[in-house]
Amino acid sequence: MTAHPVSRNPLTWMLTALVRGYQLVVSPWFAPRCRYYPSCSAYALGSLRRHGPLTGTVLALWRVLRCNPWSGGGVDQVPSRDELPWRRRRNVSSEHVDVPTDTDGSPSDADRIALGADLRLDHRLSHQSPQERI
């Protein structure tokens, strides 16, 4: 488990406490339904801790809106400051961007979806009794 930076902002503490309250009180009453890994609440905690209350809340709300029955799901980590959606467009300056052709690079979308499905299945199986697995 990695250490998360501690924020000094009281608004971040309050929002983090609300998400943790949801995880501890509300979430156990429902079956796991999140189509992404990490779950939406874990993503919200990570985005609040990494980006603060304003940007973290925007990222968390956008993630919850994307988590719907029509979404493909998959692995979706909290972006770094350079990878934020509204900053990505500024970094591309030329018309012709070289596309890397090596196949040993980052995983494809199909790989990410398959990994997300595997992780969701493992999560569901770990929360079932042996009788429910049959």
C-alpha positions as protocol buffer text, in pm:
chain_id: "A"
residue {
  index: 1
  type: MET
  ca { x: 0 y: 0 z: 0 }
}
residue {
  index: 2
  type: THR
  ca { x: 139 y: 338 z: -95 }
}
residue {
  index: 3
  type: ALA
  ca { x: 138 y: 639 z: 130 }
}
residue {
  index: 4
  type: HIS
  ca { x: -94 y: 918 z: 18 }
}
residue {
  index: 5
  type: PRO
  ca { x: 9 y: 1278 z: 67 }
}
residue {
  index: 6
  type: VAL
  ca { x: -172 y: 1445 z: 353 }
}
residue {
  index: 7
  type: SER
  ca { x: -357 y: 1760 z: 256 }
}
residue {
  index: 8
  type: ARG
  ca { x: -376 y: 2056 z: 489 }
}
residue {
  index: 9
  type: ASN
  ca { x: -689 y: 2191 z: 322 }
}
residue {
  index: 10
  type: PRO
  ca { x: -994 y: 2145 z: 552 }
}
residue {
  index: 11
  type: LEU
  ca { x: -1226 y: 2122 z: 250 }
}
residue {
  index: 12
  type: THR
  ca { x: -1023 y: 1825 z: 121 }
}
residue {
  index: 13
  type: TRP
  ca { x: -1053 y: 1660 z: 463 }
}
residue {
  index: 14
  type: MET
  ca { x: -1429 y: 1712 z: 465 }
}
residue {
  index: 15
  type: LEU
  ca { x: -1478 y: 1574 z: 113 }
}
residue {
  index: 16
  type: THR
  ca { x: -1250 y: 1280 z: 190 }
}
residue {
  index: 17
  type: ALA
  ca { x: -1450 y: 1209 z: 506 }
}
residue {
  index: 18
  type: LEU
  ca { x: -1774 y: 1212 z: 302 }
}
residue {
  index: 19
  type: VAL
  ca { x: -1636 y: 961 z: 53 }
}
residue {
  index: 20
  type: ARG
  ca { x: -1499 y: 740 z: 332 }
}
residue {
  index: 21
  type: GLY
  ca { x: -1839 y: 757 z: 505 }
}
residue {
  index: 22
  type: TYR
  ca { x: -2001 y: 641 z: 182 }
}
residue {
  index: 23
  type: GLN
  ca { x: -1751 y: 355 z: 156 }
}
residue {
  index: 24
  type: LEU
  ca { x: -1809 y: 244 z: 515 }
}
residue {
  index: 25
  type: VAL
  ca { x: -2186 y: 297 z: 553 }
}
residue {
  index: 26
  type: VAL
  ca { x: -2363 y: 301 z: 216 }
}
residue {
  index: 27
  type: SER
  ca { x: -2144 y: 89 z: -12 }
}
residue {
  index: 28
  type: PRO
  ca { x: -2166 y: -237 z: 190 }
}
residue {
  index: 29
  type: TRP
  ca { x: -2544 y: -239 z: 139 }
}
residue {
  index: 30
  type: PHE
  ca { x: -2511 y: -270 z: -239 }
}
residue {
  index: 31
  type: ALA
  ca { x: -2341 y: -520 z: -467 }
}
residue {
  index: 32
  type: PRO
  ca { x: -2026 y: -394 z: -642 }
}
residue {
  index: 33
  type: ARG
  ca { x: -2137 y: -229 z: -965 }
}
residue {
  index: 34
  type: CYS
  ca { x: -1852 y: -8 z: -1072 }
}
residue {
  index: 35
  type: ARG
  ca { x: -1735 y: -78 z: -1425 }
}
residue {
  index: 36
  type: TYR
  ca { x: -1391 y: 66 z: -1362 }
}
residue {
  index: 37
  type: TYR
  ca { x: -1088 y: -19 z: -1157 }
}
residue {
  index: 38
  type: PRO
  ca { x: -1028 y: 135 z: -909 }
}
residue {
  index: 39
  type: SER
  ca { x: -1387 y: 182 z: -798 }
}
residue {
  index: 40
  type: CYS
  ca { x: -1545 y: 526 z: -829 }
}
residue {
  index: 41
  type: SER
  ca { x: -1514 y: 595 z: -457 }
}
residue {
  index: 42
  type: ALA
  ca { x: -1147 y: 491 z: -450 }
}
residue {
  index: 43
  type: TYR
  ca { x: -1091 y: 709 z: -759 }
}
residue {
  index: 44
  type: ALA
  ca { x: -1259 y: 1001 z: -579 }
}
residue {
  index: 45
  type: LEU
  ca { x: -1029 y: 959 z: -278 }
}
residue {
  index: 46
  type: GLY
  ca { x: -722 y: 945 z: -501 }
}
residue {
  index: 47
  type: SER
  ca { x: -826 y: 1248 z: -704 }
}
residue {
  index: 48
  type: LEU
  ca { x: -901 y: 1452 z: -390 }
}
residue {
  index: 49
  type: ARG
  ca { x: -569 y: 1360 z: -234 }
}
residue {
  index: 50
  type: ARG
  ca { x: -368 y: 1421 z: -552 }
}
residue {
  index: 51
  type: HIS
  ca { x: -540 y: 1731 z: -695 }
}
residue {
  index: 52
  type: GLY
  ca { x: -717 y: 1902 z: -404 }
}
residue {
  index: 53
  type: PRO
  ca { x: -1084 y: 1982 z: -350 }
}
residue {
  index: 54
  type: LEU
  ca { x: -1176 y: 2163 z: -673 }
}
residue {
  index: 55
  type: THR
  ca { x: -999 y: 1959 z: -941 }
}
residue {
  index: 56
  type: GLY
  ca { x: -1044 y: 1637 z: -739 }
}
residue {
  index: 57
  type: THR
  ca { x: -1419 y: 1689 z: -716 }
}
residue {
  index: 58
  type: VAL
  ca { x: -1445 y: 1765 z: -1089 }
}
residue {
  index: 59
  type: LEU
  ca { x: -1249 y: 1448 z: -1174 }
}
residue {
  index: 60
  type: ALA
  ca { x: -1457 y: 1238 z: -933 }
}
residue {
  index: 61
  type: LEU
  ca { x: -1788 y: 1369 z: -1071 }
}
residue {
  index: 62
  type: TRP
  ca { x: -1673 y: 1311 z: -1430 }
}
residue {
  index: 63
  type: ARG
  ca { x: -1578 y: 954 z: -1336 }
}
residue {
  index: 64
  type: VAL
  ca { x: -1918 y: 887 z: -1175 }
}
residue {
  index: 65
  type: LEU
  ca { x: -2091 y: 1022 z: -1487 }
}
residue {
  index: 66
  type: ARG
  ca { x: -1882 y: 790 z: -1707 }
}
residue {
  index: 67
  type: CYS
  ca { x: -1964 y: 484 z: -1491 }
}
residue {
  index: 68
  type: ASN
  ca { x: -2292 y: 380 z: -1651 }
}
residue {
  index: 69
  type: PRO
  ca { x: -2438 y: 70 z: -1819 }
}
residue {
  index: 70
  type: TRP
  ca { x: -2325 y: 189 z: -2165 }
}
residue {
  index: 71
  type: SER
  ca { x: -1965 y: 238 z: -2058 }
}
residue {
  index: 72
  type: GLY
  ca { x: -1701 y: -18 z: -2150 }
}
residue {
  index: 73
  type: GLY
  ca { x: -1527 y: 18 z: -1815 }
}
residue {
  index: 74
  type: GLY
  ca { x: -1169 y: -91 z: -1762 }
}
residue {
  index: 75
  type: VAL
  ca { x: -868 y: 40 z: -1576 }
}
residue {
  index: 76
  type: ASP
  ca { x: -885 y: 414 z: -1517 }
}
residue {
  index: 77
  type: GLN
  ca { x: -626 y: 558 z: -1281 }
}
residue {
  index: 78
  type: VAL
  ca { x: -626 y: 913 z: -1146 }
}
residue {
  index: 79
  type: PRO
  ca { x: -432 y: 1126 z: -1397 }
}
residue {
  index: 80
  type: SER
  ca { x: -126 y: 1326 z: -1301 }
}
residue {
  index: 81
  type: ARG
  ca { x: -132 y: 1704 z: -1336 }
}
residue {
  index: 82
  type: ASP
  ca { x: 22 y: 1681 z: -1684 }
}
residue {
  index: 83
  type: GLU
  ca { x: -237 y: 1427 z: -1800 }
}
residue {
  index: 84
  type: LEU
  ca { x: -548 y: 1621 z: -1700 }
}
residue {
  index: 85
  type: PRO
  ca { x: -799 y: 1629 z: -1989 }
}
residue {
  index: 86
  type: TRP
  ca { x: -801 y: 2007 z: -2015 }
}
residue {
  index: 87
  type: ARG
  ca { x: -418 y: 2023 z: -2019 }
}
residue {
  index: 88
  type: ARG
  ca { x: -353 y: 1752 z: -2278 }
}
residue {
  index: 89
  type: ARG
  ca { x: -452 y: 1970 z: -2574 }
}
residue {
  index: 90
  type: ARG
  ca { x: -199 y: 2239 z: -2485 }
}
residue {
  index: 91
  type: ASN
  ca { x: 92 y: 1994 z: -2490 }
}
residue {
  index: 92
  type: VAL
  ca { x: 40 y: 1900 z: -2859 }
}
residue {
  index: 93
  type: SER
  ca { x: 189 y: 2179 z: -3067 }
}
residue {
  index: 94
  type: SER
  ca { x: 266 y: 2033 z: -3410 }
}
residue {
  index: 95
  type: GLU
  ca { x: 27 y: 1913 z: -3678 }
}
residue {
  index: 96
  type: HIS
  ca { x: 219 y: 1593 z: -3742 }
}
residue {
  index: 97
  type: VAL
  ca { x: 275 y: 1396 z: -3428 }
}
residue {
  index: 98
  type: ASP
  ca { x: 487 y: 1082 z: -3459 }
}
residue {
  index: 99
  type: VAL
  ca { x: 292 y: 777 z: -3348 }
}
residue {
  index: 100
  type: PRO
  ca { x: 511 y: 515 z: -3182 }
}
residue {
  index: 101
  type: THR
  ca { x: 502 y: 184 z: -3364 }
}
residue {
  index: 102
  type: ASP
  ca { x: 654 y: -49 z: -3104 }
}
residue {
  index: 103
  type: THR
  ca { x: 418 y: -314 z: -2974 }
}
residue {
  index: 104
  type: ASP
  ca { x: 582 y: -344 z: -2633 }
}
residue {
  index: 105
  type: GLY
  ca { x: 449 y: -6 z: -2519 }
}
residue {
  index: 106
  type: SER
  ca { x: 140 y: 65 z: -2314 }
}
residue {
  index: 107
  type: PRO
  ca { x: -147 y: -185 z: -2313 }
}
residue {
  index: 108
  type: SER
  ca { x: -422 y: -153 z: -2573 }
}
residue {
  index: 109
  type: ASP
  ca { x: -783 y: -64 z: -2491 }
}
residue {
  index: 110
  type: ALA
  ca { x: -881 y: -430 z: -2521 }
}
residue {
  index: 111
  type: ASP
  ca { x: -612 y: -523 z: -2267 }
}
residue {
  index: 112
  type: ARG
  ca { x: -735 y: -256 z: -2027 }
}
residue {
  index: 113
  type: ILE
  ca { x: -1095 y: -372 z: -2059 }
}
residue {
  index: 114
  type: ALA
  ca { x: -994 y: -735 z: -2004 }
}
residue {
  index: 115
  type: LEU
  ca { x: -788 y: -641 z: -1698 }
}
residue {
  index: 116
  type: GLY
  ca { x: -1078 y: -439 z: -1557 }
}
residue {
  index: 117
  type: ALA
  ca { x: -1316 y: -733 z: -1608 }
}
residue {
  index: 118
  type: ASP
  ca { x: -1072 y: -969 z: -1437 }
}
residue {
  index: 119
  type: LEU
  ca { x: -1027 y: -735 z: -1142 }
}
residue {
  index: 120
  type: ARG
  ca { x: -1405 y: -687 z: -1104 }
}
residue {
  index: 121
  type: LEU
  ca { x: -1458 y: -1064 z: -1109 }
}
residue {
  index: 122
  type: ASP
  ca { x: -1185 y: -1116 z: -849 }
}
residue {
  index: 123
  type: HIS
  ca { x: -1344 y: -843 z: -633 }
}
residue {
  index: 124
  type: ARG
  ca { x: -1689 y: -1000 z: -658 }
}
residue {
  index: 125
  type: LEU
  ca { x: -1558 y: -1349 z: -584 }
}
residue {
  index: 126
  type: SER
  ca { x: -1365 y: -1226 z: -281 }
}
residue {
  index: 127
  type: HIS
  ca { x: -1689 y: -1085 z: -134 }
}
residue {
  index: 128
  type: GLN
  ca { x: -1896 y: -1401 z: -181 }
}
residue {
  index: 129
  type: SER
  ca { x: -1931 y: -1700 z: 43 }
}
residue {
  index: 130
  type: PRO
  ca { x: -1829 y: -2039 z: -99 }
}
residue {
  index: 131
  type: GLN
  ca { x: -2198 y: -2134 z: -139 }
}
residue {
  index: 132
  type: GLU
  ca { x: -2264 y: -1826 z: -354 }
}
residue {
  index: 133
  type: ARG
  ca { x: -1972 y: -1910 z: -585 }
}
residue {
  index: 134
  type: ILE
  ca { x: -2129 y: -2237 z: -700 }
}
